[in-house]
Short mmCIF file of C-alpha atoms in Angstrom, two decimals:
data_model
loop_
_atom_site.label_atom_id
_atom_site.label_comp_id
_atom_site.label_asym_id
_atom_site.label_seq_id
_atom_site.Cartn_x
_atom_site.Cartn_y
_atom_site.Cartn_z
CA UNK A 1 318.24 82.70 28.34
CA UNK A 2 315.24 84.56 27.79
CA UNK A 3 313.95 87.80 29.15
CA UNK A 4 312.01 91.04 28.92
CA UNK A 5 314.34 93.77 27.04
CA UNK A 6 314.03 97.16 28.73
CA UNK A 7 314.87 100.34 27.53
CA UNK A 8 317.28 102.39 29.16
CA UNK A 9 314.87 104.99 30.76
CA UNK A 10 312.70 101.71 31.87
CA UNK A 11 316.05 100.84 33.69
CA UNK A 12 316.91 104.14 35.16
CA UNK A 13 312.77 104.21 36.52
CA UNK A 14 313.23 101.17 38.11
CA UNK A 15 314.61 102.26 41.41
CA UNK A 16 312.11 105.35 41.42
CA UNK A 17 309.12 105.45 43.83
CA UNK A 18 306.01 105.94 41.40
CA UNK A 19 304.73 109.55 41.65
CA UNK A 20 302.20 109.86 43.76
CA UNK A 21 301.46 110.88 47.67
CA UNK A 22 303.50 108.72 50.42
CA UNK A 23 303.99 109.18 53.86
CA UNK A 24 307.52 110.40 55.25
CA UNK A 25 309.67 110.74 58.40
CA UNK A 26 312.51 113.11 58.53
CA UNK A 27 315.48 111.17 59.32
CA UNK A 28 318.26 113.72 59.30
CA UNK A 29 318.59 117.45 58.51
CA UNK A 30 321.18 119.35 58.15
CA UNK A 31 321.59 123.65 58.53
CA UNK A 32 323.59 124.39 55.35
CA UNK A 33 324.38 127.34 53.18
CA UNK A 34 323.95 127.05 49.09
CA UNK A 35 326.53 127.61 46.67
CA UNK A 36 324.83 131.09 45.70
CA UNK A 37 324.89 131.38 50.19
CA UNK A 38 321.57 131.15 51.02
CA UNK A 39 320.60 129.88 53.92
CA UNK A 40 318.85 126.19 53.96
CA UNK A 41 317.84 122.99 55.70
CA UNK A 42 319.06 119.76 54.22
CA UNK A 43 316.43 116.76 54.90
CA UNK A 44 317.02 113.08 54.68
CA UNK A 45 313.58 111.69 54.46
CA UNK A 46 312.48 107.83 54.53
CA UNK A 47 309.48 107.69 52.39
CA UNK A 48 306.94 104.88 52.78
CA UNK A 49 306.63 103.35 48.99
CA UNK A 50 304.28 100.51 47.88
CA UNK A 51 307.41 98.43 48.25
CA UNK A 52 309.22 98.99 51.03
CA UNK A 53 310.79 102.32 52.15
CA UNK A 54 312.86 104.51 50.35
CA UNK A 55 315.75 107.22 50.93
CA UNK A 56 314.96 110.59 49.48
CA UNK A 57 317.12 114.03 50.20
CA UNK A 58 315.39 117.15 49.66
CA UNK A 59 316.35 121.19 50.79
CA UNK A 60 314.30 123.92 52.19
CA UNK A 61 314.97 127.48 51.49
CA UNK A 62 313.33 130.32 51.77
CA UNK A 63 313.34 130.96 47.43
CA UNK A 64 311.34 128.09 46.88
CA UNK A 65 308.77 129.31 49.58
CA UNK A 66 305.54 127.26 48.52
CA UNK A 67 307.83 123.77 50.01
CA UNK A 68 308.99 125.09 53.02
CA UNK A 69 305.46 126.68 54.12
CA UNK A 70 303.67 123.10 52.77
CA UNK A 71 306.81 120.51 54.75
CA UNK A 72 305.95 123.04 58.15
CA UNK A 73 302.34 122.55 57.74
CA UNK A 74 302.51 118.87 56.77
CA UNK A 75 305.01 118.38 59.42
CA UNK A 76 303.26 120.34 62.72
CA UNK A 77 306.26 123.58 61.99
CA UNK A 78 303.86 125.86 61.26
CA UNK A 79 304.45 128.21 64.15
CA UNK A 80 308.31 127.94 63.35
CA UNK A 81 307.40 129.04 60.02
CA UNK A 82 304.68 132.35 60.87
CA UNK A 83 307.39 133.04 62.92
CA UNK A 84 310.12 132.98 60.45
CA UNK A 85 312.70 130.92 61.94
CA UNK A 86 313.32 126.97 61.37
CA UNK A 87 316.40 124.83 62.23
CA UNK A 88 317.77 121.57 61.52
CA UNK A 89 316.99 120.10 64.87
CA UNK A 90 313.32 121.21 65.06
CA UNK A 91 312.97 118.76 61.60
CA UNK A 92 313.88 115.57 62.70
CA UNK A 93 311.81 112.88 63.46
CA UNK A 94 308.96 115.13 62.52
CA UNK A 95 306.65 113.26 59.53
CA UNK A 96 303.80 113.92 57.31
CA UNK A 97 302.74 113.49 53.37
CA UNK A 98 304.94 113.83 50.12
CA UNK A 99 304.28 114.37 47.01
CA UNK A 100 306.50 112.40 44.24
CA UNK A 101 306.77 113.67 40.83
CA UNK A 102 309.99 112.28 38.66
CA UNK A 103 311.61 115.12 36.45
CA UNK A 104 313.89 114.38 33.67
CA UNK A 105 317.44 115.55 34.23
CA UNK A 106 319.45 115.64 30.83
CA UNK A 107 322.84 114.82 33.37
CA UNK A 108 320.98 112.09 35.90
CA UNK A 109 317.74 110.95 33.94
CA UNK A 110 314.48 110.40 35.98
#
């Protein structure tokens, strides 16, 4: 049998979208608090890849304030935002633009 040996971070990468900007719809979100009980908004969003779609999970919280003002604004939730409140429901089915970047994660890899 013959075949291209891959390294194991070429394996883990393999199921990753490439970083870059893709289009998304909100599938699901979820009000939920954080372990350290801060309020936030799970999202489920299906992101459009060069090959197919893709599942990706992401949460909005007021502490990381630069994605929550940029997903309202990319998403038509900017009044919800100026006006300081945002739910689950008012997320889903909403879309807009991502950005993908792959961090390494010493417990999951890429």
């Amino acid at each position: 049998m013959k075949f291209n040996p891959k390294t194991e971070e070429d394996i883990k990468r393999e199921g990753l979208l490439p970083e870059g900007v893709y289009d998304f719809e909100v599938t699901k979100s979820e009000d939920k608090v954080s372990a350290s009980g801060n309020e936030m908004i799970a999202v489920h969003l299906k992101v459009f890849g060069p090959n197919g779609e893709r599942n990706v999970r992401d949460w909005l919280m007021e502490k990381m304030a630069y994605k929550l003002r940029h997903f309202c604004s990319t998403t038509g939730l900017l009044p919800k935002y100026e006006a300081g409140t945002l739910c689950a429901e008012d997320c889903v089915g909403r879309s807009g633009k991502v950005k993908i970047t792959i961090k390494n994660d010493e417990q999951y890899g890429p």
